[in-house]
Amino acid sequence: MDNKKILITLVCGFLGSGKTTFLNQYMSKILKDNEKVALIVNEFGDFDVDGHILDETALSVSMIQGCICCDLQDDLVMQLQQLAQQGVTHIVIEATGVANPIEMLSACQDPLIAHLFARPTTITLVDSLRLLQPEKLSEATQTLMYDQIRASQQVLLNKIDLLENQNQRDEVVQQVAELAPYSQIVLAKYAEAQEIVQQGSGVGREQMLSSTQPHVHYDTLSYHFTHPVSREQLIQFILNVPDQVLRMKGYIQFRDQPNETFLLQYASGLPSLESVGEINILTTLVIIGEHLDKPALKNKLELLQFG
């Protein structure tokens, strides 16, 4: 590899797999190596949640209102070209959870910019629990997750601590090894590596990089809260989230703590709530799923807001 070429790292993984948690750790590590790093964050929706979560330690660019593997592919090529002119040595791209990295790899090697960049490195995070429950996902979503795994040099099997026993762990490792026989497989908790279970060689991986389906289209709904909400009503809202909802992420405030903001996340049926302190930010929730009944969801959010 030509050392003068700019490095590109793609961080991929389906909705709720732990990409942002991983990125906070990964960015800190590479910044210690004195690299001039740029971060491109792609959000599927009209509100940039991750841009506020990630530490502001690198040149950061948000790309919203579309997916960079299809809708914003030309924009990505142009953005990479501009960052190259700014003298960066390493560009990290956090793809939206519904992006197909196989198509993104093509954009990163566009003839307009191929001479500037080294061949991209792809890291995919996988929600181990979700991988074990394919019956809860549509066939299109399963295929997308498998494509994300196939495209990677390194696969982080995240949330390994949520598996019940060794048999389940062996099962998810075997699934990934069959999909990505040339990739490194790493067991992880909270997006932090615990154990390498397959070293990977990278040899032969290129022959597997062909997308098995057209881009999967998901629905997104953004709701902007104007006032703090009731904790009890939020719990009821989460308990009644329809199966079509794959991911929720955003900021919310409560009536009993109106000055404190919380990061709300939901994936694989599991919610999490984390205080981010007294910050000035829009309290907005982004919901992503398949065949969402947006009017019904909006009505429920209105009840949460004004009930």
PDB file of C-alpha atoms in Angstrom:
ATOM      1  CA  MET A   1       0.000   0.000   0.000  1.00  0.00           C
ATOM      2  CA  ASP A   2       1.189   3.485  -0.825  1.00  0.00           C
ATOM      3  CA  ASN A   3       1.810   5.159   2.551  1.00  0.00           C
ATOM      4  CA  LYS A   4       1.143   8.568   1.023  1.00  0.00           C
ATOM      5  CA  LYS A   5      -2.426   7.657   0.272  1.00  0.00           C
ATOM      6  CA  ILE A   6      -5.148   8.715   2.696  1.00  0.00           C
ATOM      7  CA  LEU A   7      -6.572   5.941   4.856  1.00  0.00           C
ATOM      8  CA  ILE A   8     -10.328   5.276   4.915  1.00  0.00           C
ATOM      9  CA  THR A   9     -12.066   3.244   7.609  1.00  0.00           C
ATOM     10  CA  LEU A  10     -15.735   2.356   7.192  1.00  0.00           C
ATOM     11  CA  VAL A  11     -17.581   1.599  10.421  1.00  0.00           C
ATOM     12  CA  CYS A  12     -20.754  -0.311   9.627  1.00  0.00           C
ATOM     13  CA  GLY A  13     -23.382  -2.341  11.402  1.00  0.00           C
ATOM     14  CA  PHE A  14     -27.139  -2.625  11.554  1.00  0.00           C
ATOM     15  CA  LEU A  15     -29.279  -0.290  13.652  1.00  0.00           C
ATOM     16  CA  GLY A  16     -28.377  -0.475  17.339  1.00  0.00           C
ATOM     17  CA  SER A  17     -25.278  -2.630  16.967  1.00  0.00           C
ATOM     18  CA  GLY A  18     -23.037  -0.226  18.938  1.00  0.00           C
ATOM     19  CA  LYS A  19     -21.276   1.801  16.233  1.00  0.00           C
ATOM     20  CA  THR A  20     -21.264   5.096  18.133  1.00  0.00           C
ATOM     21  CA  THR A  21     -19.920   3.513  21.330  1.00  0.00           C
ATOM     22  CA  PHE A  22     -17.188   1.851  19.285  1.00  0.00           C
ATOM     23  CA  LEU A  23     -16.351   5.080  17.479  1.00  0.00           C
ATOM     24  CA  ASN A  24     -15.820   7.044  20.680  1.00  0.00           C
ATOM     25  CA  GLN A  25     -13.137   4.512  21.654  1.00  0.00           C
ATOM     26  CA  TYR A  26     -11.684   4.119  18.167  1.00  0.00           C
ATOM     27  CA  MET A  27     -11.374   7.847  17.490  1.00  0.00           C
ATOM     28  CA  SER A  28      -9.529   8.394  20.777  1.00  0.00           C
ATOM     29  CA  LYS A  29      -7.058   5.676  19.844  1.00  0.00           C
ATOM     30  CA  ILE A  30      -6.189   6.895  16.354  1.00  0.00           C
ATOM     31  CA  LEU A  31      -6.008  10.530  17.454  1.00  0.00           C
ATOM     32  CA  LYS A  32      -3.274   9.518  19.903  1.00  0.00           C
ATOM     33  CA  ASP A  33      -1.231   8.444  16.874  1.00  0.00           C
ATOM     34  CA  ASN A  34      -1.067  12.132  15.830  1.00  0.00           C
ATOM     35  CA  GLU A  35      -3.021  11.548  12.660  1.00  0.00           C
ATOM     36  CA  LYS A  36      -5.065  14.337  11.110  1.00  0.00           C
ATOM     37  CA  VAL A  37      -8.406  12.607  11.252  1.00  0.00           C
ATOM     38  CA  ALA A  38     -11.751  13.497   9.713  1.00  0.00           C
ATOM     39  CA  LEU A  39     -15.026  11.873  10.730  1.00  0.00           C
ATOM     40  CA  ILE A  40     -18.038  11.579   8.425  1.00  0.00           C
ATOM     41  CA  VAL A  41     -21.268  10.685  10.228  1.00  0.00           C
ATOM     42  CA  ASN A  42     -24.243   9.577   8.143  1.00  0.00           C
ATOM     43  CA  GLU A  43     -27.695   9.728   9.785  1.00  0.00           C
ATOM     44  CA  PHE A  44     -30.770   8.189   8.211  1.00  0.00           C
ATOM     45  CA  GLY A  45     -33.193  11.010   8.989  1.00  0.00           C
ATOM     46  CA  ASP A  46     -33.267  14.770   9.405  1.00  0.00           C
ATOM     47  CA  PHE A  47     -31.637  15.012  12.855  1.00  0.00           C
ATOM     48  CA  ASP A  48     -27.974  14.295  13.605  1.00  0.00           C
ATOM     49  CA  VAL A  49     -27.974  12.364  16.889  1.00  0.00           C
ATOM     50  CA  ASP A  50     -24.499  10.791  16.691  1.00  0.00           C
ATOM     51  CA  GLY A  51     -22.841  14.097  15.839  1.00  0.00           C
ATOM     52  CA  HIS A  52     -23.763  15.263  19.333  1.00  0.00           C
ATOM     53  CA  ILE A  53     -22.760  12.019  21.050  1.00  0.00           C
ATOM     54  CA  LEU A  54     -19.295  11.631  19.548  1.00  0.00           C
ATOM     55  CA  ASP A  55     -16.449  13.543  21.145  1.00  0.00           C
ATOM     56  CA  GLU A  56     -15.592  16.623  19.159  1.00  0.00           C
ATOM     57  CA  THR A  57     -11.941  15.657  18.733  1.00  0.00           C
ATOM     58  CA  ALA A  58     -11.690  15.517  14.953  1.00  0.00           C
ATOM     59  CA  LEU A  59     -12.826  17.373  11.880  1.00  0.00           C
ATOM     60  CA  SER A  60     -16.448  16.230  11.697  1.00  0.00           C
ATOM     61  CA  VAL A  61     -18.922  16.261   8.814  1.00  0.00           C
ATOM     62  CA  SER A  62     -22.581  15.247   9.108  1.00  0.00           C
ATOM     63  CA  MET A  63     -24.447  13.833   6.126  1.00  0.00           C
ATOM     64  CA  ILE A  64     -28.188  13.538   6.809  1.00  0.00           C
ATOM     65  CA  GLN A  65     -31.433  13.124   4.868  1.00  0.00           C
ATOM     66  CA  GLY A  66     -30.269  10.013   3.066  1.00  0.00           C
ATOM     67  CA  CYS A  67     -27.984   7.016   2.976  1.00  0.00           C
ATOM     68  CA  ILE A  68     -24.441   7.410   1.647  1.00  0.00           C
ATOM     69  CA  CYS A  69     -24.489   4.020  -0.037  1.00  0.00           C
ATOM     70  CA  CYS A  70     -27.151   5.180  -2.498  1.00  0.00           C
ATOM     71  CA  ASP A  71     -28.911   8.565  -2.077  1.00  0.00           C
ATOM     72  CA  LEU A  72     -25.752  10.463  -1.105  1.00  0.00           C
ATOM     73  CA  GLN A  73     -23.111   8.473  -2.984  1.00  0.00           C
ATOM     74  CA  ASP A  74     -22.114  11.391  -5.226  1.00  0.00           C
ATOM     75  CA  ASP A  75     -22.052  13.676  -2.175  1.00  0.00           C
ATOM     76  CA  LEU A  76     -19.708  11.250  -0.422  1.00  0.00           C
ATOM     77  CA  VAL A  77     -17.277  11.282  -3.358  1.00  0.00           C
ATOM     78  CA  MET A  78     -17.306  15.091  -3.347  1.00  0.00           C
ATOM     79  CA  GLN A  79     -16.845  15.214   0.441  1.00  0.00           C
ATOM     80  CA  LEU A  80     -13.882  12.847   0.300  1.00  0.00           C
ATOM     81  CA  GLN A  81     -12.322  14.981  -2.414  1.00  0.00           C
ATOM     82  CA  GLN A  82     -12.708  18.116  -0.287  1.00  0.00           C
ATOM     83  CA  LEU A  83     -11.235  16.461   2.819  1.00  0.00           C
ATOM     84  CA  ALA A  84      -8.245  15.279   0.797  1.00  0.00           C
ATOM     85  CA  GLN A  85      -7.563  18.895  -0.130  1.00  0.00           C
ATOM     86  CA  GLN A  86      -7.535  19.784   3.596  1.00  0.00           C
ATOM     87  CA  GLY A  87      -4.563  17.517   4.250  1.00  0.00           C
ATOM     88  CA  VAL A  88      -6.220  14.808   6.336  1.00  0.00           C
ATOM     89  CA  THR A  89      -4.359  11.522   6.709  1.00  0.00           C
ATOM     90  CA  HIS A  90      -7.243   9.304   7.838  1.00  0.00           C
ATOM     91  CA  ILE A  91     -11.001   9.501   7.193  1.00  0.00           C
ATOM     92  CA  VAL A  92     -13.409   7.500   9.333  1.00  0.00           C
ATOM     93  CA  ILE A  93     -16.935   7.045   7.990  1.00  0.00           C
ATOM     94  CA  GLU A  94     -19.763   5.978  10.291  1.00  0.00           C
ATOM     95  CA  ALA A  95     -22.433   4.620   7.987  1.00  0.00           C
ATOM     96  CA  THR A  96     -26.092   4.688   8.848  1.00  0.00           C
ATOM     97  CA  GLY A  97     -27.312   1.346  10.158  1.00  0.00           C
ATOM     98  CA  VAL A  98     -29.205   0.629   6.940  1.00  0.00           C
ATOM     99  CA  ALA A  99     -26.242   1.205   4.620  1.00  0.00           C
ATOM    100  CA  ASN A 100     -24.830  -1.543   2.449  1.00  0.00           C
ATOM    101  CA  PRO A 101     -21.013  -1.248   2.745  1.00  0.00           C
ATOM    102  CA  ILE A 102     -20.495  -3.126  -0.506  1.00  0.00           C
ATOM    103  CA  GLU A 103     -21.950  -0.147  -2.358  1.00  0.00           C
ATOM    104  CA  MET A 104     -20.016   2.301  -0.145  1.00  0.00           C
ATOM    105  CA  LEU A 105     -16.736   0.588  -0.994  1.00  0.00           C
ATOM    106  CA  SER A 106     -17.481   1.309  -4.634  1.00  0.00           C
ATOM    107  CA  ALA A 107     -18.026   5.013  -3.886  1.00  0.00           C
ATOM    108  CA  CYS A 108     -14.743   5.228  -1.941  1.00  0.00           C
ATOM    109  CA  GLN A 109     -12.904   3.870  -4.992  1.00  0.00           C
ATOM    110  CA  ASP A 110     -14.586   6.145  -7.518  1.00  0.00           C
ATOM    111  CA  PRO A 111     -12.244   6.939 -10.449  1.00  0.00           C
ATOM    112  CA  LEU A 112     -12.309  10.641  -9.470  1.00  0.00           C
ATOM    113  CA  ILE A 113     -10.639   9.960  -6.118  1.00  0.00           C
ATOM    114  CA  ALA A 114      -9.133   6.460  -6.313  1.00  0.00           C
ATOM    115  CA  HIS A 115      -5.606   7.835  -6.757  1.00  0.00           C
ATOM    116  CA  LEU A 116      -5.881   9.762  -3.470  1.00  0.00           C
ATOM    117  CA  PHE A 117      -7.061   6.998  -1.145  1.00  0.00           C
ATOM    118  CA  ALA A 118      -5.861   3.607   0.012  1.00  0.00           C
ATOM    119  CA  ARG A 119      -8.252   0.668  -0.242  1.00  0.00           C
ATOM    120  CA  PRO A 120     -10.842   1.135   2.545  1.00  0.00           C
ATOM    121  CA  THR A 121     -10.811  -0.961   5.702  1.00  0.00           C
ATOM    122  CA  THR A 122     -14.274  -2.048   6.814  1.00  0.00           C
ATOM    123  CA  ILE A 123     -15.199  -2.785  10.430  1.00  0.00           C
ATOM    124  CA  THR A 124     -18.696  -4.128  11.078  1.00  0.00           C
ATOM    125  CA  LEU A 125     -20.384  -4.333  14.456  1.00  0.00           C
ATOM    126  CA  VAL A 126     -22.976  -7.060  14.928  1.00  0.00           C
ATOM    127  CA  ASP A 127     -25.630  -7.254  17.630  1.00  0.00           C
ATOM    128  CA  SER A 128     -25.092 -10.872  18.749  1.00  0.00           C
ATOM    129  CA  LEU A 129     -28.569 -11.180  20.219  1.00  0.00           C
ATOM    130  CA  ARG A 130     -30.255  -9.906  17.052  1.00  0.00           C
ATOM    131  CA  LEU A 131     -28.211 -12.317  14.921  1.00  0.00           C
ATOM    132  CA  LEU A 132     -29.664 -15.186  16.961  1.00  0.00           C
ATOM    133  CA  GLN A 133     -33.241 -14.015  16.368  1.00  0.00           C
ATOM    134  CA  PRO A 134     -33.646 -13.872  12.569  1.00  0.00           C
ATOM    135  CA  GLU A 135     -37.348 -14.676  12.870  1.00  0.00           C
ATOM    136  CA  LYS A 136     -37.875 -11.157  14.226  1.00  0.00           C
ATOM    137  CA  LEU A 137     -36.425  -9.585  11.075  1.00  0.00           C
ATOM    138  CA  SER A 138     -37.693  -9.385   7.521  1.00  0.00           C
ATOM    139  CA  GLU A 139     -35.839 -11.325   4.837  1.00  0.00           C
ATOM    140  CA  ALA A 140     -34.565  -8.042   3.361  1.00  0.00           C
ATOM    141  CA  THR A 141     -33.130  -6.934   6.726  1.00  0.00           C
ATOM    142  CA  GLN A 142     -31.467 -10.311   7.293  1.00  0.00           C
ATOM    143  CA  THR A 143     -29.816 -10.062   3.875  1.00  0.00           C
ATOM    144  CA  LEU A 144     -28.593  -6.534   4.601  1.00  0.00           C
ATOM    145  CA  MET A 145     -27.008  -7.665   7.884  1.00  0.00           C
ATOM    146  CA  TYR A 146     -25.309 -10.571   6.093  1.00  0.00           C
ATOM    147  CA  ASP A 147     -23.962  -8.223   3.397  1.00  0.00           C
ATOM    148  CA  GLN A 148     -22.555  -5.951   6.110  1.00  0.00           C
ATOM    149  CA  ILE A 149     -20.727  -8.928   7.615  1.00  0.00           C
ATOM    150  CA  ARG A 150     -19.454 -10.184   4.249  1.00  0.00           C
ATOM    151  CA  ALA A 151     -17.935  -6.791   3.393  1.00  0.00           C
ATOM    152  CA  SER A 152     -15.743  -6.566   6.499  1.00  0.00           C
ATOM    153  CA  GLN A 153     -12.121  -7.217   7.278  1.00  0.00           C
ATOM    154  CA  GLN A 154     -13.028  -7.168  10.965  1.00  0.00           C
ATOM    155  CA  VAL A 155     -16.324  -8.180  12.574  1.00  0.00           C
ATOM    156  CA  LEU A 156     -17.019  -7.217  16.177  1.00  0.00           C
ATOM    157  CA  LEU A 157     -19.607  -9.542  17.685  1.00  0.00           C
ATOM    158  CA  ASN A 158     -20.956  -7.017  20.159  1.00  0.00           C
ATOM    159  CA  LYS A 159     -23.224  -7.507  23.209  1.00  0.00           C
ATOM    160  CA  ILE A 160     -21.758 -10.969  23.680  1.00  0.00           C
ATOM    161  CA  ASP A 161     -22.582 -10.617  27.386  1.00  0.00           C
ATOM    162  CA  LEU A 162     -26.312 -10.722  26.574  1.00  0.00           C
ATOM    163  CA  LEU A 163     -26.077 -14.301  25.281  1.00  0.00           C
ATOM    164  CA  GLU A 164     -27.258 -16.945  27.701  1.00  0.00           C
ATOM    165  CA  ASN A 165     -24.589 -19.609  27.322  1.00  0.00           C
ATOM    166  CA  GLN A 166     -21.544 -20.932  25.475  1.00  0.00           C
ATOM    167  CA  ASN A 167     -23.695 -22.697  22.891  1.00  0.00           C
ATOM    168  CA  GLN A 168     -25.243 -19.409  21.795  1.00  0.00           C
ATOM    169  CA  ARG A 169     -21.806 -17.824  21.591  1.00  0.00           C
ATOM    170  CA  ASP A 170     -20.517 -20.689  19.446  1.00  0.00           C
ATOM    171  CA  GLU A 171     -23.581 -20.372  17.212  1.00  0.00           C
ATOM    172  CA  VAL A 172     -23.094 -16.672  16.431  1.00  0.00           C
ATOM    173  CA  VAL A 173     -19.357 -17.177  15.839  1.00  0.00           C
ATOM    174  CA  GLN A 174     -20.104 -20.009  13.412  1.00  0.00           C
ATOM    175  CA  GLN A 175     -22.690 -17.913  11.549  1.00  0.00           C
ATOM    176  CA  VAL A 176     -20.246 -15.063  11.066  1.00  0.00           C
ATOM    177  CA  ALA A 177     -17.377 -17.396  10.148  1.00  0.00           C
ATOM    178  CA  GLU A 178     -19.511 -18.921   7.379  1.00  0.00           C
ATOM    179  CA  LEU A 179     -20.460 -15.486   6.043  1.00  0.00           C
ATOM    180  CA  ALA A 180     -16.966 -13.995   6.383  1.00  0.00           C
ATOM    181  CA  PRO A 181     -14.379 -16.813   6.330  1.00  0.00           C
ATOM    182  CA  TYR A 182     -11.516 -14.397   5.543  1.00  0.00           C
ATOM    183  CA  SER A 183     -12.363 -11.776   8.193  1.00  0.00           C
ATOM    184  CA  GLN A 184     -11.110 -11.331  11.717  1.00  0.00           C
ATOM    185  CA  ILE A 185     -13.849 -12.075  14.266  1.00  0.00           C
ATOM    186  CA  VAL A 186     -13.705 -10.402  17.672  1.00  0.00           C
ATOM    187  CA  LEU A 187     -15.998 -10.904  20.656  1.00  0.00           C
ATOM    188  CA  ALA A 188     -16.951  -7.593  22.267  1.00  0.00           C
ATOM    189  CA  LYS A 189     -18.862  -6.097  25.193  1.00  0.00           C
ATOM    190  CA  TYR A 190     -19.973  -2.465  25.057  1.00  0.00           C
ATOM    191  CA  ALA A 191     -18.176  -2.332  21.685  1.00  0.00           C
ATOM    192  CA  GLU A 192     -14.833  -3.093  23.354  1.00  0.00           C
ATOM    193  CA  ALA A 193     -12.848  -6.088  22.132  1.00  0.00           C
ATOM    194  CA  GLN A 194     -12.637  -9.037  24.540  1.00  0.00           C
ATOM    195  CA  GLU A 195     -11.285 -11.969  22.530  1.00  0.00           C
ATOM    196  CA  ILE A 196     -10.200 -12.709  18.965  1.00  0.00           C
ATOM    197  CA  VAL A 197     -11.819 -15.977  17.882  1.00  0.00           C
ATOM    198  CA  GLN A 198     -10.793 -15.918  14.203  1.00  0.00           C
ATOM    199  CA  GLN A 199      -7.661 -14.172  12.972  1.00  0.00           C
ATOM    200  CA  GLY A 200      -8.730 -13.687   9.359  1.00  0.00           C
ATOM    201  CA  SER A 201      -6.483 -13.304   6.334  1.00  0.00           C
ATOM    202  CA  GLY A 202      -8.332 -10.941   3.997  1.00  0.00           C
ATOM    203  CA  VAL A 203      -7.259 -13.172   1.115  1.00  0.00           C
ATOM    204  CA  GLY A 204     -10.190 -14.079  -1.103  1.00  0.00           C
ATOM    205  CA  ARG A 205     -12.501 -11.474   0.431  1.00  0.00           C
ATOM    206  CA  GLU A 206     -12.784  -9.484  -2.810  1.00  0.00           C
ATOM    207  CA  GLN A 207     -14.488 -12.407  -4.540  1.00  0.00           C
ATOM    208  CA  MET A 208     -17.326 -12.227  -2.004  1.00  0.00           C
ATOM    209  CA  LEU A 209     -18.064  -8.517  -2.399  1.00  0.00           C
ATOM    210  CA  SER A 210     -21.177  -8.404  -4.469  1.00  0.00           C
ATOM    211  CA  SER A 211     -24.449  -7.100  -3.106  1.00  0.00           C
ATOM    212  CA  THR A 212     -27.102  -9.804  -3.042  1.00  0.00           C
ATOM    213  CA  GLN A 213     -30.074  -7.451  -3.353  1.00  0.00           C
ATOM    214  CA  PRO A 214     -31.110  -3.880  -4.155  1.00  0.00           C
ATOM    215  CA  HIS A 215     -30.900  -1.335  -1.360  1.00  0.00           C
ATOM    216  CA  VAL A 216     -33.427  -1.996   1.395  1.00  0.00           C
ATOM    217  CA  HIS A 217     -35.672   0.977   2.103  1.00  0.00           C
ATOM    218  CA  TYR A 218     -36.679   1.826   5.652  1.00  0.00           C
ATOM    219  CA  ASP A 219     -39.071   4.386   7.044  1.00  0.00           C
ATOM    220  CA  THR A 220     -37.957   7.142   9.379  1.00  0.00           C
ATOM    221  CA  LEU A 221     -39.912   9.443  11.658  1.00  0.00           C
ATOM    222  CA  SER A 222     -38.463  12.399  13.561  1.00  0.00           C
ATOM    223  CA  TYR A 223     -40.455  13.935  16.393  1.00  0.00           C
ATOM    224  CA  HIS A 224     -39.461  17.198  18.080  1.00  0.00           C
ATOM    225  CA  PHE A 225     -40.515  17.578  21.713  1.00  0.00           C
ATOM    226  CA  THR A 226     -41.369  21.101  22.854  1.00  0.00           C
ATOM    227  CA  HIS A 227     -41.728  20.249  26.551  1.00  0.00           C
ATOM    228  CA  PRO A 228     -40.454  17.687  29.058  1.00  0.00           C
ATOM    229  CA  VAL A 229     -42.477  14.463  29.300  1.00  0.00           C
ATOM    230  CA  SER A 230     -43.674  12.111  32.031  1.00  0.00           C
ATOM    231  CA  ARG A 231     -41.327   9.226  32.892  1.00  0.00           C
ATOM    232  CA  GLU A 232     -44.265   6.894  33.491  1.00  0.00           C
ATOM    233  CA  GLN A 233     -45.806   7.693  30.131  1.00  0.00           C
ATOM    234  CA  LEU A 234     -42.447   7.169  28.390  1.00  0.00           C
ATOM    235  CA  ILE A 235     -42.214   3.712  29.965  1.00  0.00           C
ATOM    236  CA  GLN A 236     -45.692   2.874  28.658  1.00  0.00           C
ATOM    237  CA  PHE A 237     -44.742   4.174  25.212  1.00  0.00           C
ATOM    238  CA  ILE A 238     -41.630   1.943  25.112  1.00  0.00           C
ATOM    239  CA  LEU A 239     -43.538  -1.116  26.381  1.00  0.00           C
ATOM    240  CA  ASN A 240     -45.955  -0.713  23.480  1.00  0.00           C
ATOM    241  CA  VAL A 241     -43.484  -0.041  20.680  1.00  0.00           C
ATOM    242  CA  PRO A 242     -44.641  -2.034  17.620  1.00  0.00           C
ATOM    243  CA  ASP A 243     -42.445  -4.781  16.182  1.00  0.00           C
ATOM    244  CA  GLN A 244     -41.912  -2.748  13.016  1.00  0.00           C
ATOM    245  CA  VAL A 245     -39.714  -0.313  14.971  1.00  0.00           C
ATOM    246  CA  LEU A 246     -36.089  -1.421  14.660  1.00  0.00           C
ATOM    247  CA  ARG A 247     -34.332   1.558  16.239  1.00  0.00           C
ATOM    248  CA  MET A 248     -35.033   4.691  18.265  1.00  0.00           C
ATOM    249  CA  LYS A 249     -32.462   7.278  19.199  1.00  0.00           C
ATOM    250  CA  GLY A 250     -32.636  10.840  20.435  1.00  0.00           C
ATOM    251  CA  TYR A 251     -32.828  13.253  23.337  1.00  0.00           C
ATOM    252  CA  ILE A 252     -35.583  13.755  25.874  1.00  0.00           C
ATOM    253  CA  GLN A 253     -36.272  15.661  29.098  1.00  0.00           C
ATOM    254  CA  PHE A 254     -38.509  14.731  32.028  1.00  0.00           C
ATOM    255  CA  ARG A 255     -40.959  16.848  33.985  1.00  0.00           C
ATOM    256  CA  ASP A 256     -39.348  15.918  37.312  1.00  0.00           C
ATOM    257  CA  GLN A 257     -35.884  16.977  35.997  1.00  0.00           C
ATOM    258  CA  PRO A 258     -36.642  19.624  33.361  1.00  0.00           C
ATOM    259  CA  ASN A 259     -33.080  20.978  33.192  1.00  0.00           C
ATOM    260  CA  GLU A 260     -31.395  17.618  32.569  1.00  0.00           C
ATOM    261  CA  THR A 261     -31.264  15.984  29.125  1.00  0.00           C
ATOM    262  CA  PHE A 262     -31.200  12.226  28.537  1.00  0.00           C
ATOM    263  CA  LEU A 263     -30.059  10.180  25.560  1.00  0.00           C
ATOM    264  CA  LEU A 264     -32.749   7.600  24.781  1.00  0.00           C
ATOM    265  CA  GLN A 265     -31.844   4.555  22.691  1.00  0.00           C
ATOM    266  CA  TYR A 266     -33.836   1.480  21.699  1.00  0.00           C
ATOM    267  CA  ALA A 267     -32.731  -1.570  19.700  1.00  0.00           C
ATOM    268  CA  SER A 268     -33.574  -5.279  19.671  1.00  0.00           C
ATOM    269  CA  GLY A 269     -36.461  -4.569  22.039  1.00  0.00           C
ATOM    270  CA  LEU A 270     -34.111  -3.164  24.687  1.00  0.00           C
ATOM    271  CA  PRO A 271     -34.231   0.511  25.779  1.00  0.00           C
ATOM    272  CA  SER A 272     -31.451   2.487  27.443  1.00  0.00           C
ATOM    273  CA  LEU A 273     -31.441   5.914  29.047  1.00  0.00           C
ATOM    274  CA  GLU A 274     -28.317   7.928  29.815  1.00  0.00           C
ATOM    275  CA  SER A 275     -28.004  11.402  31.297  1.00  0.00           C
ATOM    276  CA  VAL A 276     -25.945  13.844  29.220  1.00  0.00           C
ATOM    277  CA  GLY A 277     -26.318  16.672  31.723  1.00  0.00           C
ATOM    278  CA  GLU A 278     -27.578  20.195  31.236  1.00  0.00           C
ATOM    279  CA  ILE A 279     -26.889  20.791  27.559  1.00  0.00           C
ATOM    280  CA  ASN A 280     -28.588  23.008  25.027  1.00  0.00           C
ATOM    281  CA  ILE A 281     -29.866  20.639  22.347  1.00  0.00           C
ATOM    282  CA  LEU A 282     -33.109  19.940  20.535  1.00  0.00           C
ATOM    283  CA  THR A 283     -35.112  17.215  22.272  1.00  0.00           C
ATOM    284  CA  THR A 284     -35.795  15.091  19.218  1.00  0.00           C
ATOM    285  CA  LEU A 285     -36.476  11.377  18.811  1.00  0.00           C
ATOM    286  CA  VAL A 286     -35.683   9.544  15.553  1.00  0.00           C
ATOM    287  CA  ILE A 287     -37.530   6.277  14.849  1.00  0.00           C
ATOM    288  CA  ILE A 288     -36.451   3.875  12.097  1.00  0.00           C
ATOM    289  CA  GLY A 289     -38.261   0.755  10.983  1.00  0.00           C
ATOM    290  CA  GLU A 290     -39.972  -1.200   8.250  1.00  0.00           C
ATOM    291  CA  HIS A 291     -43.504  -0.304   7.111  1.00  0.00           C
ATOM    292  CA  LEU A 292     -44.007   2.137   9.973  1.00  0.00           C
ATOM    293  CA  ASP A 293     -47.528   3.356  10.677  1.00  0.00           C
ATOM    294  CA  LYS A 294     -46.356   6.957  10.985  1.00  0.00           C
ATOM    295  CA  PRO A 295     -49.753   8.506  11.851  1.00  0.00           C
ATOM    296  CA  ALA A 296     -50.268   5.993  14.682  1.00  0.00           C
ATOM    297  CA  LEU A 297     -46.730   6.541  16.012  1.00  0.00           C
ATOM    298  CA  LYS A 298     -47.129  10.293  15.823  1.00  0.00           C
ATOM    299  CA  ASN A 299     -50.395  10.076  17.767  1.00  0.00           C
ATOM    300  CA  LYS A 300     -48.649   8.077  20.494  1.00  0.00           C
ATOM    301  CA  LEU A 301     -45.836  10.640  20.622  1.00  0.00           C
ATOM    302  CA  GLU A 302     -48.378  13.456  20.836  1.00  0.00           C
ATOM    303  CA  LEU A 303     -49.992  11.693  23.810  1.00  0.00           C
ATOM    304  CA  LEU A 304     -46.546  11.333  25.375  1.00  0.00           C
ATOM    305  CA  GLN A 305     -45.839  15.030  24.758  1.00  0.00           C
ATOM    306  CA  PHE A 306     -49.140  16.489  25.918  1.00  0.00           C
ATOM    307  CA  GLY A 307     -50.653  13.768  28.106  1.00  0.00           C
TER     308      GLY A 307
END
